PDB file of C-alpha atoms and ligand atoms in Angstrom:
ATOM      1  CA  SER Z   1     -52.934  -3.409 -25.533  1.00  0.00           C
ATOM      2  CA  VAL Z   2     -51.969  -3.370 -29.177  1.00  0.00           C
ATOM      3  CA  CYS Z   3     -49.860  -0.595 -30.645  1.00  0.00           C
ATOM      4  CA  LEU Z   4     -49.752   0.401 -34.290  1.00  0.00           C
ATOM      5  CA  ALA Z   5     -46.080   1.424 -34.445  1.00  0.00           C
ATOM      6  CA  VAL Z   6     -44.800   3.383 -37.313  1.00  0.00           C
ATOM      7  CA  ASP Z   7     -41.135   4.143 -38.404  1.00  0.00           C
ATOM      8  CA  ILE Z   8     -40.668   7.004 -40.896  1.00  0.00           C
ATOM      9  CA  GLY Z   9     -37.093   6.955 -42.274  1.00  0.00           C
ATOM     10  CA  GLY Z  10     -35.474   8.696 -45.181  1.00  0.00           C
ATOM     11  CA  THR Z  11     -35.625   5.490 -47.311  1.00  0.00           C
ATOM     12  CA  LYS Z  12     -38.518   3.512 -45.900  1.00  0.00           C
ATOM     13  CA  ILE Z  13     -41.676   3.696 -43.848  1.00  0.00           C
ATOM     14  CA  ALA Z  14     -42.491   0.646 -41.748  1.00  0.00           C
ATOM     15  CA  ALA Z  15     -45.717  -0.042 -39.866  1.00  0.00           C
ATOM     16  CA  ALA Z  16     -46.345  -2.956 -37.482  1.00  0.00           C
ATOM     17  CA  LEU Z  17     -48.859  -4.113 -34.945  1.00  0.00           C
ATOM     18  CA  VAL Z  18     -46.970  -4.643 -31.668  1.00  0.00           C
ATOM     19  CA  ASP Z  19     -48.274  -6.590 -28.693  1.00  0.00           C
ATOM     20  CA  CYS Z  20     -47.336  -4.266 -25.769  1.00  0.00           C
ATOM     21  CA  ALA Z  21     -47.347  -7.037 -23.216  1.00  0.00           C
ATOM     22  CA  THR Z  22     -44.567  -8.978 -24.942  1.00  0.00           C
ATOM     23  CA  ASN Z  23     -43.043  -6.313 -27.188  1.00  0.00           C
ATOM     24  CA  HIS Z  24     -43.519  -8.739 -30.048  1.00  0.00           C
ATOM     25  CA  ILE Z  25     -44.345  -7.838 -33.695  1.00  0.00           C
ATOM     26  CA  ILE Z  26     -47.670  -9.344 -34.756  1.00  0.00           C
ATOM     27  CA  GLU Z  27     -47.600  -8.117 -38.375  1.00  0.00           C
ATOM     28  CA  ARG Z  28     -45.435  -5.802 -40.363  1.00  0.00           C
ATOM     29  CA  CYS Z  29     -45.503  -4.037 -43.627  1.00  0.00           C
ATOM     30  CA  GLN Z  30     -43.216  -1.334 -45.371  1.00  0.00           C
ATOM     31  CA  ILE Z  31     -43.025   1.041 -48.282  1.00  0.00           C
ATOM     32  CA  ALA Z  32     -40.472   3.382 -49.757  1.00  0.00           C
ATOM     33  CA  THR Z  33     -40.561   6.901 -48.355  1.00  0.00           C
ATOM     34  CA  PRO Z  34     -41.919   9.296 -51.042  1.00  0.00           C
ATOM     35  CA  LYS Z  35     -39.303  12.011 -51.849  1.00  0.00           C
ATOM     36  CA  THR Z  36     -41.527  15.072 -51.857  1.00  0.00           C
ATOM     37  CA  GLN Z  37     -41.883  18.651 -50.584  1.00  0.00           C
ATOM     38  CA  GLN Z  38     -45.582  18.225 -50.278  1.00  0.00           C
ATOM     39  CA  PRO Z  39     -47.086  17.041 -46.987  1.00  0.00           C
ATOM     40  CA  ALA Z  40     -50.205  15.693 -48.804  1.00  0.00           C
ATOM     41  CA  ILE Z  41     -48.090  13.153 -50.636  1.00  0.00           C
ATOM     42  CA  LEU Z  42     -46.536  11.820 -47.442  1.00  0.00           C
ATOM     43  CA  SER Z  43     -49.885  11.807 -45.783  1.00  0.00           C
ATOM     44  CA  ALA Z  44     -51.427   9.739 -48.705  1.00  0.00           C
ATOM     45  CA  ALA Z  45     -48.659   7.258 -48.449  1.00  0.00           C
ATOM     46  CA  LEU Z  46     -49.165   6.853 -44.720  1.00  0.00           C
ATOM     47  CA  GLU Z  47     -52.884   6.459 -45.240  1.00  0.00           C
ATOM     48  CA  SER Z  48     -52.502   3.431 -47.477  1.00  0.00           C
ATOM     49  CA  LEU Z  49     -49.938   1.956 -45.249  1.00  0.00           C
ATOM     50  CA  LEU Z  50     -51.844   2.333 -41.939  1.00  0.00           C
ATOM     51  CA  ILE Z  51     -55.480   1.670 -42.929  1.00  0.00           C
ATOM     52  CA  PRO Z  52     -55.193  -2.123 -42.865  1.00  0.00           C
ATOM     53  CA  PHE Z  53     -53.984  -2.099 -39.224  1.00  0.00           C
ATOM     54  CA  ILE Z  54     -56.279   0.501 -37.695  1.00  0.00           C
ATOM     55  CA  ALA Z  55     -59.121  -1.882 -36.530  1.00  0.00           C
ATOM     56  CA  GLN Z  56     -56.748  -3.900 -34.533  1.00  0.00           C
ATOM     57  CA  ALA Z  57     -54.857  -1.147 -32.719  1.00  0.00           C
ATOM     58  CA  ASP Z  58     -55.491   0.769 -29.619  1.00  0.00           C
ATOM     59  CA  PHE Z  59     -53.016   3.625 -30.119  1.00  0.00           C
ATOM     60  CA  VAL Z  60     -50.341   4.826 -32.507  1.00  0.00           C
ATOM     61  CA  ALA Z  61     -46.675   5.327 -31.783  1.00  0.00           C
ATOM     62  CA  VAL Z  62     -44.475   6.974 -34.356  1.00  0.00           C
ATOM     63  CA  ALA Z  63     -40.687   6.938 -34.648  1.00  0.00           C
ATOM     64  CA  SER Z  64     -39.707   9.405 -37.322  1.00  0.00           C
ATOM     65  CA  THR Z  65     -36.656  11.026 -38.896  1.00  0.00           C
ATOM     66  CA  GLY Z  66     -36.474  14.654 -38.128  1.00  0.00           C
ATOM     67  CA  ILE Z  67     -36.779  16.833 -35.029  1.00  0.00           C
ATOM     68  CA  ILE Z  68     -40.124  15.799 -33.251  1.00  0.00           C
ATOM     69  CA  ASN Z  69     -41.469  18.536 -31.164  1.00  0.00           C
ATOM     70  CA  ASN Z  70     -45.116  18.681 -29.914  1.00  0.00           C
ATOM     71  CA  GLY Z  71     -46.102  16.173 -32.598  1.00  0.00           C
ATOM     72  CA  ILE Z  72     -44.674  18.166 -35.437  1.00  0.00           C
ATOM     73  CA  LEU Z  73     -41.739  16.933 -37.633  1.00  0.00           C
ATOM     74  CA  ILE Z  74     -39.206  19.581 -38.494  1.00  0.00           C
ATOM     75  CA  ALA Z  75     -36.503  18.276 -40.765  1.00  0.00           C
ATOM     76  CA  LEU Z  76     -33.073  19.373 -39.709  1.00  0.00           C
ATOM     77  CA  ASN Z  77     -31.880  18.059 -43.085  1.00  0.00           C
ATOM     78  CA  PRO Z  78     -34.857  18.503 -45.506  1.00  0.00           C
ATOM     79  CA  THR Z  79     -32.780  16.843 -48.288  1.00  0.00           C
ATOM     80  CA  ASN Z  80     -33.318  13.454 -46.597  1.00  0.00           C
ATOM     81  CA  LEU Z  81     -36.974  13.834 -47.233  1.00  0.00           C
ATOM     82  CA  GLY Z  82     -36.943  15.228 -50.776  1.00  0.00           C
ATOM     83  CA  GLY Z  83     -37.050  18.791 -49.530  1.00  0.00           C
ATOM     84  CA  LEU Z  84     -40.012  18.369 -46.995  1.00  0.00           C
ATOM     85  CA  ASN Z  85     -39.138  20.409 -44.026  1.00  0.00           C
ATOM     86  CA  ARG Z  86     -42.299  20.524 -41.928  1.00  0.00           C
ATOM     87  CA  PHE Z  87     -45.074  17.915 -41.447  1.00  0.00           C
ATOM     88  CA  GLU Z  88     -47.744  17.844 -38.768  1.00  0.00           C
ATOM     89  CA  LEU Z  89     -47.128  14.257 -38.053  1.00  0.00           C
ATOM     90  CA  VAL Z  90     -49.492  13.525 -35.145  1.00  0.00           C
ATOM     91  CA  ASP Z  91     -52.340  15.568 -36.580  1.00  0.00           C
ATOM     92  CA  TYR Z  92     -52.119  13.817 -39.997  1.00  0.00           C
ATOM     93  CA  ILE Z  93     -51.913  10.380 -38.357  1.00  0.00           C
ATOM     94  CA  TYR Z  94     -54.790  11.195 -35.954  1.00  0.00           C
ATOM     95  CA  LYS Z  95     -56.958  12.225 -38.975  1.00  0.00           C
ATOM     96  CA  ILE Z  96     -56.217   8.910 -40.711  1.00  0.00           C
ATOM     97  CA  THR Z  97     -56.584   6.567 -37.693  1.00  0.00           C
ATOM     98  CA  GLN Z  98     -58.820   8.386 -35.169  1.00  0.00           C
ATOM     99  CA  LEU Z  99     -56.596   6.773 -32.531  1.00  0.00           C
ATOM    100  CA  PRO Z 100     -54.517   8.349 -29.748  1.00  0.00           C
ATOM    101  CA  THR Z 101     -51.218   9.173 -31.556  1.00  0.00           C
ATOM    102  CA  TYR Z 102     -47.778   9.903 -30.281  1.00  0.00           C
ATOM    103  CA  ALA Z 103     -44.480  10.645 -31.799  1.00  0.00           C
ATOM    104  CA  ILE Z 104     -40.778  10.669 -31.107  1.00  0.00           C
ATOM    105  CA  ASN Z 105     -37.503  10.870 -33.160  1.00  0.00           C
ATOM    106  CA  ASP Z 106     -36.513   7.587 -34.820  1.00  0.00           C
ATOM    107  CA  ALA Z 107     -33.034   7.338 -33.329  1.00  0.00           C
ATOM    108  CA  GLN Z 108     -34.297   8.343 -29.845  1.00  0.00           C
ATOM    109  CA  ALA Z 109     -36.969   5.575 -29.943  1.00  0.00           C
ATOM    110  CA  ALA Z 110     -34.278   3.033 -31.222  1.00  0.00           C
ATOM    111  CA  ALA Z 111     -31.945   4.059 -28.341  1.00  0.00           C
ATOM    112  CA  TRP Z 112     -34.736   3.395 -25.827  1.00  0.00           C
ATOM    113  CA  TYR Z 113     -35.430  -0.102 -27.252  1.00  0.00           C
ATOM    114  CA  GLU Z 114     -31.712  -0.947 -27.308  1.00  0.00           C
ATOM    115  CA  PHE Z 115     -31.290   0.247 -23.777  1.00  0.00           C
ATOM    116  CA  ILE Z 116     -34.165  -1.750 -22.359  1.00  0.00           C
ATOM    117  CA  SER Z 117     -32.909  -4.862 -24.269  1.00  0.00           C
ATOM    118  CA  LEU Z 118     -29.542  -4.692 -22.655  1.00  0.00           C
ATOM    119  CA  ASN Z 119     -28.600  -7.413 -20.089  1.00  0.00           C
ATOM    120  CA  PRO Z 120     -29.599  -5.967 -16.733  1.00  0.00           C
ATOM    121  CA  ASN Z 121     -26.123  -7.074 -15.382  1.00  0.00           C
ATOM    122  CA  SER Z 122     -24.327  -4.973 -17.898  1.00  0.00           C
ATOM    123  CA  ASN Z 123     -24.475  -1.979 -15.498  1.00  0.00           C
ATOM    124  CA  THR Z 124     -25.171   0.499 -18.328  1.00  0.00           C
ATOM    125  CA  ASP Z 125     -25.766   4.136 -17.174  1.00  0.00           C
ATOM    126  CA  ASN Z 126     -24.827   6.201 -20.243  1.00  0.00           C
ATOM    127  CA  MET Z 127     -25.551   4.771 -23.605  1.00  0.00           C
ATOM    128  CA  LEU Z 128     -25.521   6.294 -27.098  1.00  0.00           C
ATOM    129  CA  PHE Z 129     -27.289   4.680 -30.073  1.00  0.00           C
ATOM    130  CA  ILE Z 130     -26.076   5.710 -33.473  1.00  0.00           C
ATOM    131  CA  THR Z 131     -27.787   4.907 -36.682  1.00  0.00           C
ATOM    132  CA  ILE Z 132     -25.741   5.230 -39.891  1.00  0.00           C
ATOM    133  CA  SER Z 133     -28.273   5.057 -42.706  1.00  0.00           C
ATOM    134  CA  THR Z 134     -29.878   7.626 -45.038  1.00  0.00           C
ATOM    135  CA  GLY Z 135     -28.653  10.221 -42.422  1.00  0.00           C
ATOM    136  CA  ILE Z 136     -26.716   9.741 -39.295  1.00  0.00           C
ATOM    137  CA  GLY Z 137     -29.018   9.817 -36.237  1.00  0.00           C
ATOM    138  CA  GLY Z 138     -28.492   9.380 -32.501  1.00  0.00           C
ATOM    139  CA  GLY Z 139     -30.299   8.792 -29.215  1.00  0.00           C
ATOM    140  CA  LEU Z 140     -28.806   9.273 -25.734  1.00  0.00           C
ATOM    141  CA  VAL Z 141     -29.649   7.440 -22.592  1.00  0.00           C
ATOM    142  CA  LEU Z 142     -28.015   9.283 -19.631  1.00  0.00           C
ATOM    143  CA  ASN Z 143     -28.329   7.975 -16.040  1.00  0.00           C
ATOM    144  CA  GLN Z 144     -30.587   5.410 -17.438  1.00  0.00           C
ATOM    145  CA  GLN Z 145     -33.007   8.097 -18.789  1.00  0.00           C
ATOM    146  CA  LEU Z 146     -33.822   8.659 -22.540  1.00  0.00           C
ATOM    147  CA  GLN Z 147     -33.020  12.259 -23.402  1.00  0.00           C
ATOM    148  CA  THR Z 148     -35.500  13.643 -25.834  1.00  0.00           C
ATOM    149  CA  GLY Z 149     -34.565  17.320 -25.230  1.00  0.00           C
ATOM    150  CA  ALA Z 150     -36.814  20.271 -24.414  1.00  0.00           C
ATOM    151  CA  ARG Z 151     -37.287  20.854 -28.110  1.00  0.00           C
ATOM    152  CA  GLY Z 152     -36.910  17.309 -29.275  1.00  0.00           C
ATOM    153  CA  ILE Z 153     -33.287  17.899 -30.512  1.00  0.00           C
ATOM    154  CA  SER Z 154     -31.269  15.745 -28.163  1.00  0.00           C
ATOM    155  CA  GLY Z 155     -29.070  13.196 -29.854  1.00  0.00           C
ATOM    156  CA  HIS Z 156     -28.890  14.916 -33.303  1.00  0.00           C
ATOM    157  CA  ILE Z 157     -25.192  13.974 -33.527  1.00  0.00           C
ATOM    158  CA  GLY Z 158     -25.360  13.678 -37.330  1.00  0.00           C
ATOM    159  CA  HIS Z 159     -24.922  17.459 -37.426  1.00  0.00           C
ATOM    160  CA  THR Z 160     -21.687  17.786 -35.465  1.00  0.00           C
ATOM    161  CA  VAL Z 161     -18.893  18.867 -37.660  1.00  0.00           C
ATOM    162  CA  VAL Z 162     -15.905  16.604 -38.672  1.00  0.00           C
ATOM    163  CA  ASN Z 163     -14.425  18.964 -41.285  1.00  0.00           C
ATOM    164  CA  ALA Z 164     -14.978  22.692 -40.986  1.00  0.00           C
ATOM    165  CA  ASN Z 165     -13.964  23.128 -44.654  1.00  0.00           C
ATOM    166  CA  GLY Z 166     -16.193  20.203 -45.767  1.00  0.00           C
ATOM    167  CA  PRO Z 167     -19.151  20.175 -48.082  1.00  0.00           C
ATOM    168  CA  LEU Z 168     -22.376  22.019 -47.221  1.00  0.00           C
ATOM    169  CA  CYS Z 169     -24.896  19.794 -45.324  1.00  0.00           C
ATOM    170  CA  GLY Z 170     -28.623  20.113 -46.002  1.00  0.00           C
ATOM    171  CA  CYS Z 171     -29.025  21.534 -42.562  1.00  0.00           C
ATOM    172  CA  GLY Z 172     -27.056  24.637 -43.519  1.00  0.00           C
ATOM    173  CA  ARG Z 173     -23.842  23.803 -41.650  1.00  0.00           C
ATOM    174  CA  GLN Z 174     -20.576  22.882 -43.379  1.00  0.00           C
ATOM    175  CA  GLY Z 175     -18.876  19.536 -42.961  1.00  0.00           C
ATOM    176  CA  CYS Z 176     -21.431  17.694 -40.700  1.00  0.00           C
ATOM    177  CA  ILE Z 177     -20.637  13.983 -40.195  1.00  0.00           C
ATOM    178  CA  GLU Z 178     -23.935  13.104 -41.961  1.00  0.00           C
ATOM    179  CA  LYS Z 179     -22.688  14.902 -45.128  1.00  0.00           C
ATOM    180  CA  VAL Z 180     -19.359  12.973 -45.156  1.00  0.00           C
ATOM    181  CA  ALA Z 181     -20.199   9.552 -43.600  1.00  0.00           C
ATOM    182  CA  SER Z 182     -23.839   8.588 -43.996  1.00  0.00           C
ATOM    183  CA  GLY Z 183     -25.129   6.001 -46.557  1.00  0.00           C
ATOM    184  CA  THR Z 184     -26.159   8.943 -48.638  1.00  0.00           C
ATOM    185  CA  ALA Z 185     -22.686  10.517 -48.406  1.00  0.00           C
ATOM    186  CA  ILE Z 186     -21.037   7.189 -49.254  1.00  0.00           C
ATOM    187  CA  GLY Z 187     -23.156   7.112 -52.420  1.00  0.00           C
ATOM    188  CA  GLU Z 188     -22.282  10.697 -53.273  1.00  0.00           C
ATOM    189  CA  ILE Z 189     -18.561  10.260 -52.726  1.00  0.00           C
ATOM    190  CA  GLY Z 190     -18.623   7.027 -54.883  1.00  0.00           C
ATOM    191  CA  THR Z 191     -20.612   8.698 -57.528  1.00  0.00           C
ATOM    192  CA  SER Z 192     -18.059  11.609 -57.978  1.00  0.00           C
ATOM    193  CA  LEU Z 193     -15.008   9.282 -57.629  1.00  0.00           C
ATOM    194  CA  PHE Z 194     -16.182   6.617 -60.149  1.00  0.00           C
ATOM    195  CA  ASN Z 195     -18.039   9.083 -62.369  1.00  0.00           C
ATOM    196  CA  HIS Z 196     -21.062   6.837 -62.268  1.00  0.00           C
ATOM    197  CA  LEU Z 197     -24.329   7.185 -60.337  1.00  0.00           C
ATOM    198  CA  TYR Z 198     -24.042   4.957 -57.324  1.00  0.00           C
ATOM    199  CA  SER Z 199     -26.079   4.441 -54.140  1.00  0.00           C
ATOM    200  CA  GLY Z 200     -24.456   4.003 -50.756  1.00  0.00           C
ATOM    201  CA  GLN Z 201     -25.358   0.263 -51.049  1.00  0.00           C
ATOM    202  CA  ASP Z 202     -23.702  -0.009 -54.489  1.00  0.00           C
ATOM    203  CA  VAL Z 203     -20.525   1.514 -53.106  1.00  0.00           C
ATOM    204  CA  TYR Z 204     -20.642  -0.834 -50.078  1.00  0.00           C
ATOM    205  CA  GLN Z 205     -21.062  -3.827 -52.369  1.00  0.00           C
ATOM    206  CA  LEU Z 206     -18.099  -2.734 -54.401  1.00  0.00           C
ATOM    207  CA  ALA Z 207     -16.001  -2.590 -51.250  1.00  0.00           C
ATOM    208  CA  LEU Z 208     -17.146  -6.097 -50.257  1.00  0.00           C
ATOM    209  CA  GLU Z 209     -16.078  -7.265 -53.660  1.00  0.00           C
ATOM    210  CA  GLY Z 210     -12.639  -5.951 -52.904  1.00  0.00           C
ATOM    211  CA  ASN Z 211     -12.577  -2.581 -54.718  1.00  0.00           C
ATOM    212  CA  SER Z 212      -9.926  -0.726 -52.809  1.00  0.00           C
ATOM    213  CA  ALA Z 213     -11.222   2.867 -53.638  1.00  0.00           C
ATOM    214  CA  ALA Z 214     -14.752   1.848 -52.477  1.00  0.00           C
ATOM    215  CA  LEU Z 215     -13.243   0.323 -49.324  1.00  0.00           C
ATOM    216  CA  ASN Z 216     -11.521   3.493 -48.503  1.00  0.00           C
ATOM    217  CA  ILE Z 217     -14.768   5.366 -48.598  1.00  0.00           C
ATOM    218  CA  ILE Z 218     -16.218   2.957 -46.116  1.00  0.00           C
ATOM    219  CA  HIS Z 219     -13.169   3.254 -43.902  1.00  0.00           C
ATOM    220  CA  SER Z 220     -13.349   7.063 -43.758  1.00  0.00           C
ATOM    221  CA  SER Z 221     -16.879   6.866 -42.744  1.00  0.00           C
ATOM    222  CA  ALA Z 222     -16.093   4.368 -39.932  1.00  0.00           C
ATOM    223  CA  ALA Z 223     -13.075   6.480 -38.946  1.00  0.00           C
ATOM    224  CA  ALA Z 224     -15.189   9.643 -38.641  1.00  0.00           C
ATOM    225  CA  VAL Z 225     -17.813   7.661 -36.634  1.00  0.00           C
ATOM    226  CA  ALA Z 226     -15.073   6.420 -34.291  1.00  0.00           C
ATOM    227  CA  GLU Z 227     -13.895  10.017 -33.685  1.00  0.00           C
ATOM    228  CA  LEU Z 228     -17.471  11.066 -32.961  1.00  0.00           C
ATOM    229  CA  ILE Z 229     -17.728   8.175 -30.413  1.00  0.00           C
ATOM    230  CA  ALA Z 230     -14.418   9.235 -28.833  1.00  0.00           C
ATOM    231  CA  ASN Z 231     -15.654  12.861 -28.526  1.00  0.00           C
ATOM    232  CA  LEU Z 232     -18.924  11.952 -26.999  1.00  0.00           C
ATOM    233  CA  THR Z 233     -17.461   9.370 -24.651  1.00  0.00           C
ATOM    234  CA  ILE Z 234     -15.053  11.894 -23.167  1.00  0.00           C
ATOM    235  CA  THR Z 235     -17.930  14.471 -23.010  1.00  0.00           C
ATOM    236  CA  LEU Z 236     -20.701  12.328 -21.567  1.00  0.00           C
ATOM    237  CA  ASP Z 237     -18.952   9.418 -19.855  1.00  0.00           C
ATOM    238  CA  LEU Z 238     -20.513   6.907 -22.124  1.00  0.00           C
ATOM    239  CA  ASP Z 239     -20.095   3.209 -21.135  1.00  0.00           C
ATOM    240  CA  THR Z 240     -21.935   1.722 -24.133  1.00  0.00           C
ATOM    241  CA  VAL Z 241     -22.479   2.695 -27.741  1.00  0.00           C
ATOM    242  CA  VAL Z 242     -24.938   0.673 -29.853  1.00  0.00           C
ATOM    243  CA  ILE Z 243     -24.444   0.759 -33.638  1.00  0.00           C
ATOM    244  CA  GLY Z 244     -27.525   0.449 -36.094  1.00  0.00           C
ATOM    245  CA  GLY Z 245     -28.883   1.588 -39.401  1.00  0.00           C
ATOM    246  CA  SER Z 246     -28.439  -0.031 -42.717  1.00  0.00           C
ATOM    247  CA  VAL Z 247     -24.725   0.992 -42.964  1.00  0.00           C
ATOM    248  CA  GLY Z 248     -24.015   0.424 -39.284  1.00  0.00           C
ATOM    249  CA  LEU Z 249     -25.273  -3.093 -39.523  1.00  0.00           C
ATOM    250  CA  ALA Z 250     -23.613  -3.850 -42.945  1.00  0.00           C
ATOM    251  CA  PRO Z 251     -20.875  -6.542 -42.963  1.00  0.00           C
ATOM    252  CA  ASN Z 252     -17.531  -5.450 -41.187  1.00  0.00           C
ATOM    253  CA  TYR Z 253     -18.608  -1.823 -40.629  1.00  0.00           C
ATOM    254  CA  CYS Z 254     -18.849  -2.154 -36.878  1.00  0.00           C
ATOM    255  CA  ASN Z 255     -15.482  -3.976 -36.817  1.00  0.00           C
ATOM    256  CA  TYR Z 256     -13.891  -1.005 -38.676  1.00  0.00           C
ATOM    257  CA  ILE Z 257     -15.249   1.396 -36.050  1.00  0.00           C
ATOM    258  CA  GLN Z 258     -13.821  -0.892 -33.273  1.00  0.00           C
ATOM    259  CA  GLN Z 259     -10.413  -0.970 -35.134  1.00  0.00           C
ATOM    260  CA  TYR Z 260     -10.201   2.872 -35.249  1.00  0.00           C
ATOM    261  CA  LEU Z 261     -11.277   3.066 -31.547  1.00  0.00           C
ATOM    262  CA  ASN Z 262      -8.671   0.525 -30.547  1.00  0.00           C
ATOM    263  CA  GLU Z 263      -5.976   3.009 -31.723  1.00  0.00           C
ATOM    264  CA  LYS Z 264      -7.197   5.431 -28.950  1.00  0.00           C
ATOM    265  CA  PRO Z 265      -6.370   5.645 -25.273  1.00  0.00           C
ATOM    266  CA  GLU Z 266      -8.593   3.446 -22.988  1.00  0.00           C
ATOM    267  CA  LEU Z 267     -10.743   6.325 -21.739  1.00  0.00           C
ATOM    268  CA  TYR Z 268     -12.018   6.957 -25.257  1.00  0.00           C
ATOM    269  CA  ARG Z 269     -13.187   3.462 -25.770  1.00  0.00           C
ATOM    270  CA  PRO Z 270     -16.738   2.465 -24.636  1.00  0.00           C
ATOM    271  CA  ARG Z 271     -18.170  -0.895 -25.157  1.00  0.00           C
ATOM    272  CA  ILE Z 272     -19.403  -1.087 -28.774  1.00  0.00           C
ATOM    273  CA  ILE Z 273     -22.290  -3.385 -29.744  1.00  0.00           C
ATOM    274  CA  LEU Z 274     -24.545  -4.020 -32.691  1.00  0.00           C
ATOM    275  CA  ALA Z 275     -28.244  -3.108 -32.421  1.00  0.00           C
ATOM    276  CA  GLN Z 276     -29.977  -6.194 -30.945  1.00  0.00           C
ATOM    277  CA  SER Z 277     -33.262  -5.638 -32.727  1.00  0.00           C
ATOM    278  CA  GLY Z 278     -31.632  -4.846 -36.215  1.00  0.00           C
ATOM    279  CA  GLY Z 279     -33.947  -2.703 -38.431  1.00  0.00           C
ATOM    280  CA  ASP Z 280     -37.011  -2.938 -35.940  1.00  0.00           C
ATOM    281  CA  ALA Z 281     -35.537  -0.886 -33.091  1.00  0.00           C
ATOM    282  CA  GLY Z 282     -37.469   2.274 -34.157  1.00  0.00           C
ATOM    283  CA  LEU Z 283     -40.837   0.380 -34.284  1.00  0.00           C
ATOM    284  CA  LEU Z 284     -40.296  -1.450 -31.011  1.00  0.00           C
ATOM    285  CA  GLY Z 285     -38.808   1.591 -29.153  1.00  0.00           C
ATOM    286  CA  ALA Z 286     -41.779   3.895 -30.106  1.00  0.00           C
ATOM    287  CA  ALA Z 287     -44.210   1.219 -28.985  1.00  0.00           C
ATOM    288  CA  SER Z 288     -42.603   0.458 -25.635  1.00  0.00           C
ATOM    289  CA  TRP Z 289     -41.839   4.133 -24.947  1.00  0.00           C
ATOM    290  CA  PHE Z 290     -45.434   5.296 -25.335  1.00  0.00           C
ATOM    291  CA  ALA Z 291     -47.017   2.055 -23.936  1.00  0.00           C
ATOM    292  CA  GLN Z 292     -45.011   2.967 -20.732  1.00  0.00           C
ATOM    293  CA  GLN Z 293     -46.257   6.642 -20.732  1.00  0.00           C
ATOM    294  CA  GLN Z 294     -49.875   5.358 -21.190  1.00  0.00           C
ATOM    295  CA  SER Z 295     -49.988   3.023 -18.185  1.00  0.00           C
TER     296      SER Z 295
HETATM  297  C1  BMX X   1     -31.036  13.286 -39.840  1.00  0.00           C
HETATM  298  C2  BMX X   1     -32.265  13.834 -39.158  1.00  0.00           C
HETATM  299  C3  BMX X   1     -32.535  13.155 -37.835  1.00  0.00           C
HETATM  300  C4  BMX X   1     -32.574  11.561 -37.990  1.00  0.00           C
HETATM  301  C5  BMX X   1     -31.357  11.098 -38.815  1.00  0.00           C
HETATM  302  C6  BMX X   1     -31.390   9.573 -39.193  1.00  0.00           C
HETATM  303  C7  BMX X   1     -33.997  14.904 -40.702  1.00  0.00           C
HETATM  304  C8  BMX X   1     -35.162  14.742 -41.624  1.00  0.00           C
HETATM  305  N1  BMX X   1     -33.557  13.775 -40.010  1.00  0.00           N
HETATM  306  O1  BMX X   1     -29.951  13.535 -39.259  1.00  0.00           O
HETATM  307  O2  BMX X   1     -33.687  13.572 -37.248  1.00  0.00           O
HETATM  308  O3  BMX X   1     -32.656  10.904 -36.798  1.00  0.00           O
HETATM  309  O4  BMX X   1     -31.208  11.793 -40.053  1.00  0.00           O
HETATM  310  O5  BMX X   1     -32.588   9.348 -39.978  1.00  0.00           O
HETATM  311  O6  BMX X   1     -33.497  16.039 -40.560  1.00  0.00           O
HETATM  312  P1  BMX X   1     -32.729   8.173 -41.031  1.00  0.00           P
HETATM  313  O7  BMX X   1     -33.754   8.568 -41.971  1.00  0.00           O
HETATM  314  O8  BMX X   1     -31.385   8.014 -41.618  1.00  0.00           O
HETATM  315  O9  BMX X   1     -33.109   6.954 -40.243  1.00  0.00           O
HETATM  316 ZN1   ZN X   2     -25.823  19.077 -40.964  1.00  0.00          ZN
END
């Protein structure tokens, strides 16, 4: 069968036709995520993106930012979506496509794809996927089973606290790692430090060009992620952690995480690898997760 896979992130929305037999992308397209509080605007953007693919697809599999429970997207951090906090994802997409439609959190989907892409000889039981991008998301595979959670929440590691006195996160909690270490946070910290409006990408570029203040921002982000990995490893007995997202996949970032982990005792150091499917893990993960549930 052919799946119309959709990945809704804080920065971009991608759609692709995926051949379920081979897990291969046939055709792909993407747009910027509209920043809005109005569901109708997101729905209109999805409509124009999806319409060209509908005729060739048998079903729709969505990987989306936010807590996905019973097909409804609830933003844990609405600021990532321009303030939108609730969106009836499956209903809207069904109305557009008239195809069977399923949805899962973006990082959970990516975790699943990264897990099934691992070498079968790697003996992986407990794996965490972390995406460091607009937000910080996560997906857990424990005892080789993807954890989605009874309410869809499982893996939302971006909202664990690294600094109890830190800045207020969009989720309502103070000092979440997403508020201090995500791409958005890197841009915000750079903006206030340099007194100039910078995106996370701008700050990363400055760091790559040798700006030491910018490099410090990137290092604190990687150090925070390394602490999170150590905490979760000793909690869940992780053997493997997969790093993804635009920041996670940026030059050197994963090496910095590894350097900070190397300073810790051995029990806190799982195997760290880069996402094998790069930016397509969400699309491919949703397609293979729901293709498997259908058969
Ligand atoms: C946020 C949260 C997660 C998501 C993560 C990464 C919202 C809207 N999203 O923590 O559900 O997995 O961001 O999302 O609350 P991305 O947009 O950075 O890929
Ligand atoms: Zn938070």
